[in-house]
Amino acid sequence: MEKERKPKNIFVQGAISPEKIAHSIAAHQSKTDIGGHSIFLGQIRADEKPEGKVIAIDYTAYEEMALEKAFEIREAIFEKYPLTCMHIYHSLGEVKVGEICLFVFTSSKHRKAAMQACDELVERIKAELPIWGKEILDTDNHVWKVNV
Amino acid sequence: MEKERKPKNIFVQGAISPEKIAHSIAAHQSKTDIGGHSIFLGQIRADEKPEGKVIAIDYTAYEEMALEKAFEIREAIFEKYPLTCMHIYHSLGEVKVGEICLFVFTSSKHRKAAMQACDELVERIKAELPIWGKEILDTDNHVWKVNV
Amino acid sequence: MPHTIHIKAFGMVAETIGSDSLEMENPGSSEALKQQLFKQFPGLKSMKFSLALDKKMIQSDTDISQGKEIALLPPFSGG
Amino acid sequence: MPHTIHIKAFGMVAETIGSDSLEMENPGSSEALKQQLFKQFPGLKSMKFSLALDKKMIQSDTDISQGKEIALLPPFSGG
């Protein structure tokens, strides 16, 4: 019988720590059918804007919709690629420059599936999840982040 | 003046620990022009062979040639993609099932370069570095790993 | 029979409205709702945003039946 | 004037030879070296392996001049 998958919380308050990433990796060492892990990490850049320099991004989300959509994306990616595991974490609230705001983690028997699934997940997360980044500037101004 | 790059040691004795990966990630938090990191991790699978079940892989390498080749690949990838950083670590000696034997880490301003460079690096490392894996079986036998 | 609808607002839309939620009399359809919002908050006219009904983005004019969850969503910028 | 060459061996080639290095009189070229190895270690005949001279893989028959670093490399299987 296949395990029924349910929406999981993807949101983390504040930055995602390197220790959390290490724990997540370590937790997969007992899964001895995994041959490759692919990880993507989004990090806050100190971009120079006409209005000032970015010092942090404050993330908000339409959480219930984002979780529903993340579940839908998750199911579609599991359907498309032979993955062993898939994890998505996104920050809410303030994340400072240099800190990590997105952690996508896919694992599979052979490397290609993990890599392709990870790439596709990142694209879909950025395009389809109702999350907004407010870029806080060193001038007390802010601008709304735009995904290109 | 451009910084001259020199061959770096890519070899690690035994498994690559999740803590080492966390430290490597944390070391990039001061580089505030990075927007995305792409990581690939190779993990030892407990494959079932006709001769027995894999319990570890014992890696050997033609080290001097591997380091020269890794440097050549590194330079070519830096030439091709706008990367901020690139790191390659490969195990030598015994790595048990579930443990990590390969850690490839690329960082760039925008995510695409890091992702594409990471994929290409992994392919080239597997195809071009003179490294050999001896799969140790639970039957006291061994078979030589074959990359497909 | 008119009824009140509850609207959630996010990102720069919430900023323009000055709140992350508002209530109004149901204008009946998503297009009518937009016109009503433009009248009440002229700043929204120059802004790109979409409507979601019950957490699904709508692509064309859609009836707003009672009890629907309505949200105003500027372009996503997660990651 | 004949001279001795030093050969490094790796992976299953080293296993077949029973050592990770060997010495022999220089047969003059990479093809001649292969024939010499096949005579000395018949197990190598059924084995896929390449030669590297001074850490560069060679694709065709190549002269082996004095002082070259010679290595026998089975198919790579890193990662």
GROMACS .gro file of C-alpha atoms in nm:
model
  454
    1MET     CA    1   0.000   0.000   0.000
    2GLU     CA    2   0.134   0.340  -0.091
    3LYS     CA    3   0.184   0.590   0.185
    4GLU     CA    4  -0.058   0.878   0.156
    5ARG     CA    5   0.119   1.210   0.146
    6LYS     CA    6  -0.027   1.510   0.327
    7PRO     CA    7   0.058   1.882   0.303
    8LYS     CA    8   0.362   1.957   0.518
    9ASN     CA    9   0.461   2.289   0.660
   10ILE     CA   10   0.736   2.440   0.449
   11PHE     CA   11   0.774   2.762   0.644
   12VAL     CA   12   1.055   2.844   0.883
   13GLN     CA   13   1.058   3.159   1.096
   14GLY     CA   14   1.364   3.366   1.000
   15ALA     CA   15   1.680   3.238   0.832
   16ILE     CA   16   1.753   2.871   0.759
   17SER     CA   17   2.071   2.774   0.946
   18PRO     CA   18   2.357   2.565   0.803
   19GLU     CA   19   2.304   2.334   1.105
   20LYS     CA   20   1.945   2.264   0.996
   21ILE     CA   21   2.080   2.169   0.654
   22ALA     CA   22   2.342   1.939   0.810
   23HIS     CA   23   2.074   1.770   1.025
   24SER     CA   24   1.859   1.718   0.720
   25ILE     CA   25   2.149   1.558   0.531
   26ALA     CA   26   2.242   1.338   0.828
   27ALA     CA   27   1.881   1.219   0.859
   28HIS     CA   28   1.914   1.059   0.513
   29GLN     CA   29   2.215   0.842   0.591
   30SER     CA   30   1.992   0.555   0.700
   31LYS     CA   31   1.826   0.550   0.356
   32THR     CA   32   2.071   0.326   0.179
   33ASP     CA   33   1.885   0.323  -0.153
   34ILE     CA   34   1.984   0.688  -0.210
   35GLY     CA   35   2.279   0.747  -0.443
   36GLY     CA   36   2.255   1.123  -0.496
   37HIS     CA   37   2.124   1.434  -0.325
   38SER     CA   38   2.068   1.765  -0.497
   39ILE     CA   39   2.036   2.079  -0.286
   40PHE     CA   40   1.952   2.434  -0.379
   41LEU     CA   41   1.998   2.720  -0.132
   42GLY     CA   42   1.872   3.073  -0.187
   43GLN     CA   43   2.081   3.337  -0.011
   44ILE     CA   44   1.999   3.707   0.041
   45ARG     CA   45   2.213   3.936  -0.177
   46ALA     CA   46   2.322   4.286  -0.076
   47ASP     CA   47   2.190   4.431  -0.403
   48GLU     CA   48   2.239   4.800  -0.476
   49LYS     CA   49   1.908   4.963  -0.570
   50PRO     CA   50   1.859   5.326  -0.675
   51GLU     CA   51   1.683   5.371  -0.337
   52GLY     CA   52   1.960   5.212  -0.128
   53LYS     CA   53   2.141   4.889  -0.050
   54VAL     CA   54   1.951   4.574   0.052
   55ILE     CA   55   2.025   4.471   0.412
   56ALA     CA   56   1.749   4.211   0.460
   57ILE     CA   57   1.434   4.068   0.305
   58ASP     CA   58   1.111   4.044   0.502
   59TYR     CA   59   0.902   3.753   0.369
   60THR     CA   60   0.527   3.720   0.398
   61ALA     CA   61   0.303   3.455   0.244
   62TYR     CA   62  -0.058   3.358   0.191
   63GLU     CA   63   0.032   3.058   0.400
   64GLU     CA   64  -0.269   2.830   0.352
   65MET     CA   65  -0.261   2.875  -0.026
   66ALA     CA   66   0.117   2.833  -0.039
   67LEU     CA   67   0.098   2.505   0.152
   68GLU     CA   68  -0.177   2.373  -0.076
   69LYS     CA   69   0.020   2.474  -0.383
   70ALA     CA   70   0.347   2.334  -0.248
   71PHE     CA   71   0.169   2.003  -0.190
   72GLU     CA   72   0.037   2.006  -0.547
   73ILE     CA   73   0.387   2.078  -0.685
   74ARG     CA   74   0.536   1.810  -0.461
   75GLU     CA   75   0.293   1.547  -0.586
   76ALA     CA   76   0.355   1.643  -0.950
   77ILE     CA   77   0.733   1.619  -0.907
   78PHE     CA   78   0.708   1.283  -0.726
   79GLU     CA   79   0.493   1.165  -1.018
   80LYS     CA   80   0.745   1.283  -1.277
   81TYR     CA   81   1.077   1.172  -1.124
   82PRO     CA   82   1.178   0.855  -0.937
   83LEU     CA   83   1.266   1.030  -0.612
   84THR     CA   84   1.328   0.882  -0.269
   85CYS     CA   85   1.282   1.209  -0.077
   86MET     CA   86   1.192   1.573  -0.130
   87HIS     CA   87   1.204   1.861   0.116
   88ILE     CA   88   1.117   2.229   0.077
   89TYR     CA   89   1.182   2.499   0.337
   90HIS     CA   90   1.116   2.871   0.290
   91SER     CA   91   1.171   3.152   0.537
   92LEU     CA   92   0.904   3.385   0.671
   93GLY     CA   93   0.986   3.715   0.840
   94GLU     CA   94   1.322   3.884   0.825
   95VAL     CA   95   1.628   3.721   0.670
   96LYS     CA   96   1.951   3.926   0.662
   97VAL     CA   97   2.197   3.949   0.371
   98GLY     CA   98   2.419   3.642   0.353
   99GLU     CA   99   2.158   3.426   0.526
  100ILE     CA  100   1.961   3.146   0.364
  101CYS     CA  101   1.590   3.187   0.282
  102LEU     CA  102   1.521   2.880   0.065
  103PHE     CA  103   1.633   2.517   0.103
  104VAL     CA  104   1.523   2.262  -0.155
  105PHE     CA  105   1.648   1.905  -0.112
  106THR     CA  106   1.585   1.607  -0.343
  107SER     CA  107   1.725   1.254  -0.324
  108SER     CA  108   1.715   0.962  -0.563
  109LYS     CA  109   1.884   0.636  -0.650
  110HIS     CA  110   2.062   0.784  -0.953
  111ARG     CA  111   2.179   1.144  -0.966
  112LYS     CA  112   1.987   1.271  -1.272
  113ALA     CA  113   1.642   1.247  -1.116
  114ALA     CA  114   1.750   1.436  -0.803
  115MET     CA  115   1.917   1.710  -1.007
  116GLN     CA  116   1.637   1.762  -1.256
  117ALA     CA  117   1.369   1.750  -0.987
  118CYS     CA  118   1.558   2.004  -0.775
  119ASP     CA  119   1.589   2.249  -1.066
  120GLU     CA  120   1.223   2.215  -1.154
  121LEU     CA  121   1.113   2.254  -0.791
  122VAL     CA  122   1.307   2.578  -0.751
  123GLU     CA  123   1.153   2.722  -1.069
  124ARG     CA  124   0.801   2.624  -0.962
  125ILE     CA  125   0.846   2.750  -0.604
  126LYS     CA  126   0.954   3.091  -0.732
  127ALA     CA  127   0.678   3.112  -0.992
  128GLU     CA  128   0.382   2.955  -0.816
  129LEU     CA  129   0.400   2.999  -0.439
  130PRO     CA  130   0.222   3.310  -0.303
  131ILE     CA  131   0.520   3.448  -0.114
  132TRP     CA  132   0.642   3.807  -0.119
  133GLY     CA  133   0.977   3.955  -0.032
  134LYS     CA  134   1.007   4.311   0.093
  135GLU     CA  135   1.364   4.425   0.045
  136ILE     CA  136   1.471   4.635   0.342
  137LEU     CA  137   1.727   4.901   0.247
  138ASP     CA  138   1.999   5.075   0.446
  139THR     CA  139   1.815   5.403   0.384
  140ASP     CA  140   1.507   5.302   0.592
  141ASN     CA  141   1.330   5.264   0.258
  142HIS     CA  142   1.207   4.939   0.112
  143VAL     CA  143   1.127   4.801  -0.232
  144TRP     CA  144   0.922   4.495  -0.326
  145LYS     CA  145   1.131   4.213  -0.464
  146VAL     CA  146   1.061   4.113  -0.824
  147ASN     CA  147   1.137   3.759  -0.949
  148VAL     CA  148   1.282   3.755  -1.300
  149MET     CA  149   4.466   4.199  -1.137
  150GLU     CA  150   4.301   3.861  -1.149
  151LYS     CA  151   4.376   3.618  -0.872
  152GLU     CA  152   4.579   3.325  -1.002
  153ARG     CA  153   4.414   2.995  -0.925
  154LYS     CA  154   4.624   2.695  -0.828
  155PRO     CA  155   4.537   2.325  -0.802
  156LYS     CA  156   4.365   2.256  -0.471
  157ASN     CA  157   4.345   1.927  -0.292
  158ILE     CA  158   4.002   1.776  -0.351
  159PHE     CA  159   4.059   1.455  -0.154
  160VAL     CA  160   3.920   1.380   0.190
  161GLN     CA  161   4.016   1.068   0.385
  162GLY     CA  162   3.701   0.861   0.445
  163ALA     CA  163   3.341   0.989   0.440
  164ILE     CA  164   3.246   1.356   0.405
  165SER     CA  165   3.050   1.458   0.716
  166PRO     CA  166   2.730   1.667   0.719
  167GLU     CA  167   2.917   1.900   0.958
  168LYS     CA  168   3.182   1.967   0.695
  169ILE     CA  169   2.905   2.059   0.452
  170ALA     CA  170   2.744   2.291   0.709
  171HIS     CA  171   3.079   2.462   0.772
  172SER     CA  172   3.129   2.509   0.401
  173ILE     CA  173   2.784   2.667   0.366
  174ALA     CA  174   2.837   2.892   0.670
  175ALA     CA  175   3.171   3.010   0.528
  176HIS     CA  176   2.982   3.166   0.235
  177GLN     CA  177   2.750   3.384   0.441
  178SER     CA  178   2.996   3.673   0.429
  179LYS     CA  179   2.984   3.671   0.047
  180THR     CA  180   2.683   3.894   0.001
  181ASP     CA  181   2.696   3.892  -0.379
  182ILE     CA  182   2.583   3.526  -0.379
  183GLY     CA  183   2.214   3.464  -0.449
  184GLY     CA  184   2.213   3.088  -0.501
  185HIS     CA  185   2.410   2.779  -0.405
  186SER     CA  186   2.381   2.445  -0.579
  187ILE     CA  187   2.509   2.133  -0.401
  188PHE     CA  188   2.541   1.775  -0.519
  189LEU     CA  189   2.614   1.495  -0.275
  190GLY     CA  190   2.702   1.140  -0.376
  191GLN     CA  191   2.598   0.879  -0.118
  192ILE     CA  192   2.695   0.509  -0.104
  193ARG     CA  193   2.407   0.279  -0.195
  194ALA     CA  194   2.355  -0.069  -0.050
  195ASP     CA  195   2.320  -0.219  -0.399
  196GLU     CA  196   2.242  -0.589  -0.435
  197LYS     CA  197   2.493  -0.755  -0.668
  198PRO     CA  198   2.489  -1.120  -0.779
  199GLU     CA  199   2.799  -1.161  -0.560
  200GLY     CA  200   2.652  -0.998  -0.248
  201LYS     CA  201   2.528  -0.671  -0.100
  202VAL     CA  202   2.742  -0.355  -0.102
  203ILE     CA  203   2.843  -0.246   0.249
  204ALA     CA  204   3.112   0.012   0.159
  205ILE     CA  205   3.318   0.150  -0.127
  206ASP     CA  206   3.696   0.175  -0.102
  207TYR     CA  207   3.818   0.461  -0.321
  208THR     CA  208   4.165   0.491  -0.471
  209ALA     CA  209   4.292   0.752  -0.716
  210TYR     CA  210   4.585   0.846  -0.932
  211GLU     CA  211   4.603   1.151  -0.710
  212GLU     CA  212   4.849   1.374  -0.896
  213MET     CA  213   4.667   1.324  -1.225
  214ALA     CA  214   4.325   1.368  -1.062
  215LEU     CA  215   4.430   1.701  -0.907
  216GLU     CA  216   4.568   1.826  -1.238
  217LYS     CA  217   4.251   1.722  -1.418
  218ALA     CA  218   4.025   1.867  -1.147
  219PHE     CA  219   4.208   2.198  -1.184
  220GLU     CA  220   4.160   2.190  -1.562
  221ILE     CA  221   3.786   2.118  -1.520
  222ARG     CA  222   3.758   2.390  -1.256
  223GLU     CA  223   3.917   2.651  -1.483
  224ALA     CA  224   3.692   2.550  -1.775
  225ILE     CA  225   3.377   2.578  -1.562
  226PHE     CA  226   3.482   2.916  -1.419
  227GLU     CA  227   3.537   3.028  -1.779
  228LYS     CA  228   3.194   2.908  -1.889
  229TYR     CA  229   2.970   3.023  -1.602
  230PRO     CA  230   2.965   3.345  -1.395
  231LEU     CA  231   3.037   3.175  -1.062
  232THR     CA  232   3.140   3.327  -0.733
  233CYS     CA  233   3.271   3.002  -0.581
  234MET     CA  234   3.326   2.636  -0.665
  235HIS     CA  235   3.431   2.352  -0.435
  236ILE     CA  236   3.491   1.984  -0.506
  237TYR     CA  237   3.555   1.717  -0.241
  238HIS     CA  238   3.592   1.344  -0.307
  239SER     CA  239   3.658   1.066  -0.058
  240LEU     CA  240   3.957   0.834  -0.060
  241GLY     CA  241   3.961   0.507   0.132
  242GLU     CA  242   3.657   0.341   0.279
  243VAL     CA  243   3.313   0.504   0.282
  244LYS     CA  244   3.025   0.302   0.427
  245VAL     CA  245   2.674   0.275   0.284
  246GLY     CA  246   2.466   0.584   0.366
  247GLU     CA  247   2.778   0.798   0.395
  248ILE     CA  248   2.879   1.076   0.154
  249CYS     CA  249   3.169   1.032  -0.089
  250LEU     CA  250   3.130   1.335  -0.319
  251PHE     CA  251   3.046   1.698  -0.238
  252VAL     CA  252   3.023   1.950  -0.522
  253PHE     CA  253   2.932   2.308  -0.431
  254THR     CA  254   2.880   2.602  -0.669
  255SER     CA  255   2.763   2.955  -0.592
  256SER     CA  256   2.661   3.244  -0.812
  257LYS     CA  257   2.469   3.571  -0.817
  258HIS     CA  258   2.172   3.418  -1.001
  259ARG     CA  259   2.066   3.058  -0.953
  260LYS     CA  260   2.093   2.927  -1.310
  261ALA     CA  261   2.471   2.952  -1.332
  262ALA     CA  262   2.521   2.767  -1.003
  263MET     CA  263   2.278   2.490  -1.103
  264GLN     CA  264   2.413   2.434  -1.452
  265ALA     CA  265   2.775   2.449  -1.337
  266CYS     CA  266   2.706   2.198  -1.058
  267ASP     CA  267   2.543   1.950  -1.299
  268GLU     CA  268   2.827   1.981  -1.546
  269LEU     CA  269   3.093   1.947  -1.275
  270VAL     CA  270   2.941   1.623  -1.146
  271GLU     CA  271   2.931   1.475  -1.497
  272ARG     CA  272   3.291   1.572  -1.566
  273ILE     CA  273   3.418   1.451  -1.227
  274LYS     CA  274   3.263   1.109  -1.284
  275ALA     CA  275   3.386   1.082  -1.643
  276GLU     CA  276   3.730   1.239  -1.627
  277LEU     CA  277   3.890   1.199  -1.284
  278PRO     CA  278   4.111   0.890  -1.242
  279ILE     CA  279   3.934   0.757  -0.933
  280TRP     CA  280   3.823   0.399  -0.875
  281GLY     CA  281   3.566   0.253  -0.639
  282LYS     CA  282   3.597  -0.100  -0.509
  283GLU     CA  283   3.258  -0.213  -0.383
  284ILE     CA  284   3.301  -0.416  -0.066
  285LEU     CA  285   3.031  -0.682  -0.029
  286ASP     CA  286   2.883  -0.849   0.277
  287THR     CA  287   3.018  -1.181   0.142
  288ASP     CA  288   3.385  -1.078   0.182
  289ASN     CA  289   3.389  -1.047  -0.196
  290HIS     CA  290   3.429  -0.724  -0.388
  291VAL     CA  291   3.339  -0.593  -0.732
  292TRP     CA  292   3.479  -0.292  -0.915
  293LYS     CA  293   3.230  -0.007  -0.946
  294VAL     CA  294   3.126   0.087  -1.299
  295ASN     CA  295   3.001   0.438  -1.380
  296VAL     CA  296   2.712   0.444  -1.626
  297MET     CA  297  -2.967   3.994  -0.111
  298PRO     CA  298  -2.633   4.174  -0.062
  299HIS     CA  299  -2.381   4.026   0.175
  300THR     CA  300  -2.041   4.118   0.306
  301ILE     CA  301  -1.725   3.963   0.167
  302HIS     CA  302  -1.389   3.939   0.341
  303ILE     CA  303  -1.082   4.011   0.136
  304LYS     CA  304  -0.722   3.927   0.223
  305ALA     CA  305  -0.446   4.146   0.080
  306PHE     CA  306  -0.074   4.075   0.051
  307GLY     CA  307   0.256   4.242  -0.033
  308MET     CA  308   0.244   4.577  -0.207
  309VAL     CA  309  -0.135   4.552  -0.247
  310ALA     CA  310  -0.173   4.533   0.131
  311GLU     CA  311   0.069   4.824   0.160
  312THR     CA  312  -0.134   5.035  -0.084
  313ILE     CA  313  -0.463   4.952   0.085
  314GLY     CA  314  -0.305   5.013   0.424
  315SER     CA  315  -0.430   4.681   0.565
  316ASP     CA  316  -0.399   4.307   0.508
  317SER     CA  317  -0.775   4.258   0.510
  318LEU     CA  318  -1.087   4.447   0.422
  319GLU     CA  319  -1.459   4.397   0.404
  320MET     CA  320  -1.706   4.523   0.148
  321GLU     CA  321  -2.047   4.449   0.005
  322ASN     CA  322  -2.023   4.170  -0.252
  323PRO     CA  323  -2.022   4.334  -0.596
  324GLY     CA  324  -2.108   3.991  -0.747
  325SER     CA  325  -1.811   3.920  -0.972
  326SER     CA  326  -1.434   3.948  -0.976
  327GLU     CA  327  -1.438   4.222  -1.242
  328ALA     CA  328  -1.693   4.426  -1.049
  329LEU     CA  329  -1.479   4.377  -0.738
  330LYS     CA  330  -1.173   4.513  -0.917
  331GLN     CA  331  -1.365   4.823  -1.033
  332GLN     CA  332  -1.487   4.875  -0.680
  333LEU     CA  333  -1.131   4.844  -0.546
  334PHE     CA  334  -0.994   5.088  -0.807
  335LYS     CA  335  -1.258   5.342  -0.701
  336GLN     CA  336  -1.176   5.297  -0.333
  337PHE     CA  337  -0.795   5.268  -0.373
  338PRO     CA  338  -0.683   5.452  -0.690
  339GLY     CA  339  -0.323   5.343  -0.621
  340LEU     CA  340  -0.415   4.989  -0.722
  341LYS     CA  341  -0.487   5.091  -1.082
  342SER     CA  342  -0.120   5.104  -1.177
  343MET     CA  343  -0.042   4.782  -0.991
  344LYS     CA  344  -0.023   4.428  -1.123
  345PHE     CA  345  -0.217   4.188  -0.905
  346SER     CA  346  -0.432   3.877  -0.937
  347LEU     CA  347  -0.736   3.750  -0.754
  348ALA     CA  348  -0.761   3.413  -0.588
  349LEU     CA  349  -1.095   3.257  -0.493
  350ASP     CA  350  -1.073   2.981  -0.235
  351LYS     CA  351  -0.694   2.973  -0.286
  352LYS     CA  352  -0.712   2.927  -0.665
  353MET     CA  353  -0.595   3.199  -0.902
  354ILE     CA  354  -0.871   3.308  -1.138
  355GLN     CA  355  -0.791   3.381  -1.502
  356SER     CA  356  -1.114   3.549  -1.618
  357ASP     CA  357  -1.422   3.718  -1.475
  358THR     CA  358  -1.574   3.487  -1.215
  359ASP     CA  359  -1.887   3.504  -1.000
  360ILE     CA  360  -1.823   3.558  -0.634
  361SER     CA  361  -2.063   3.337  -0.447
  362GLN     CA  362  -2.123   3.368  -0.077
  363GLY     CA  363  -1.860   3.232   0.157
  364LYS     CA  364  -1.574   3.240  -0.093
  365GLU     CA  365  -1.230   3.326   0.038
  366ILE     CA  366  -1.102   3.618  -0.168
  367ALA     CA  367  -0.738   3.730  -0.187
  368LEU     CA  368  -0.550   4.002  -0.374
  369LEU     CA  369  -0.209   3.877  -0.482
  370PRO     CA  370   0.069   4.089  -0.631
  371PRO     CA  371   0.334   3.903  -0.841
  372PHE     CA  372   0.504   3.635  -0.632
  373SER     CA  373   0.862   3.693  -0.525
  374GLY     CA  374   0.956   3.400  -0.303
  375GLY     CA  375   1.296   3.235  -0.303
  376MET     CA  376   7.027   0.166  -2.540
  377PRO     CA  377   6.755  -0.008  -2.336
  378HIS     CA  378   6.640   0.147  -2.012
  379THR     CA  379   6.398   0.061  -1.737
  380ILE     CA  380   6.053   0.219  -1.715
  381HIS     CA  381   5.838   0.250  -1.405
  382ILE     CA  382   5.468   0.181  -1.444
  383LYS     CA  383   5.190   0.270  -1.201
  384ALA     CA  384   4.878   0.053  -1.197
  385PHE     CA  385   4.535   0.126  -1.051
  386GLY     CA  386   4.204  -0.038  -0.970
  387MET     CA  387   4.134  -0.377  -1.125
  388VAL     CA  388   4.451  -0.355  -1.336
  389ALA     CA  389   4.661  -0.333  -1.019
  390GLU     CA  390   4.458  -0.619  -0.875
  391THR     CA  391   4.526  -0.837  -1.182
  392ILE     CA  392   4.895  -0.754  -1.186
  393GLY     CA  393   4.913  -0.807  -0.813
  394SER     CA  394   5.087  -0.478  -0.751
  395ASP     CA  395   5.034  -0.103  -0.793
  396SER     CA  396   5.369  -0.058  -0.965
  397LEU     CA  397   5.604  -0.255  -1.186
  398GLU     CA  398   5.928  -0.209  -1.374
  399MET     CA  399   6.027  -0.340  -1.716
  400GLU     CA  400   6.263  -0.271  -1.999
  401ASN     CA  401   6.124   0.004  -2.222
  402PRO     CA  402   5.963  -0.164  -2.525
  403GLY     CA  403   5.971   0.176  -2.705
  404SER     CA  404   5.603   0.248  -2.767
  405SER     CA  405   5.266   0.223  -2.595
  406GLU     CA  406   5.145  -0.055  -2.829
  407ALA     CA  407   5.460  -0.257  -2.773
  408LEU     CA  408   5.416  -0.202  -2.398
  409LYS     CA  409   5.061  -0.338  -2.414
  410GLN     CA  410   5.177  -0.651  -2.599
  411GLN     CA  411   5.449  -0.700  -2.341
  412LEU     CA  412   5.196  -0.664  -2.058
  413PHE     CA  413   4.952  -0.909  -2.221
  414LYS     CA  414   5.234  -1.165  -2.245
  415GLN     CA  415   5.334  -1.115  -1.882
  416PHE     CA  416   4.976  -1.082  -1.742
  417PRO     CA  417   4.729  -1.268  -1.968
  418GLY     CA  418   4.441  -1.156  -1.740
  419LEU     CA  419   4.478  -0.804  -1.878
  420LYS     CA  420   4.376  -0.911  -2.231
  421SER     CA  421   4.006  -0.921  -2.143
  422MET     CA  422   4.026  -0.597  -1.950
  423LYS     CA  423   3.946  -0.244  -2.063
  424PHE     CA  424   4.220  -0.002  -1.965
  425SER     CA  425   4.396   0.307  -2.097
  426LEU     CA  426   4.752   0.431  -2.078
  427ALA     CA  427   4.850   0.771  -1.947
  428LEU     CA  428   5.190   0.926  -2.021
  429ASP     CA  429   5.291   1.206  -1.787
  430LYS     CA  430   4.930   1.216  -1.656
  431LYS     CA  431   4.772   1.259  -2.002
  432MET     CA  432   4.559   0.984  -2.153
  433ILE     CA  433   4.694   0.869  -2.487
  434GLN     CA  434   4.454   0.790  -2.771
  435SER     CA  435   4.687   0.617  -3.021
  436ASP     CA  436   5.024   0.446  -3.034
  437THR     CA  437   5.282   0.680  -2.879
  438ASP     CA  438   5.658   0.663  -2.834
  439ILE     CA  439   5.770   0.614  -2.478
  440SER     CA  440   6.071   0.835  -2.429
  441GLN     CA  441   6.297   0.809  -2.129
  442GLY     CA  442   6.171   0.952  -1.800
  443LYS     CA  443   5.802   0.943  -1.889
  444GLU     CA  444   5.557   0.865  -1.609
  445ILE     CA  445   5.346   0.570  -1.730
  446ALA     CA  446   5.015   0.461  -1.577
  447LEU     CA  447   4.760   0.188  -1.651
  448LEU     CA  448   4.408   0.316  -1.591
  449PRO     CA  449   4.091   0.104  -1.591
  450PRO     CA  450   3.761   0.289  -1.655
  451PHE     CA  451   3.707   0.561  -1.396
  452SER     CA  452   3.440   0.510  -1.134
  453GLY     CA  453   3.459   0.806  -0.899
  454GLY     CA  454   3.157   0.974  -0.744
   0.00000   0.00000   0.00000
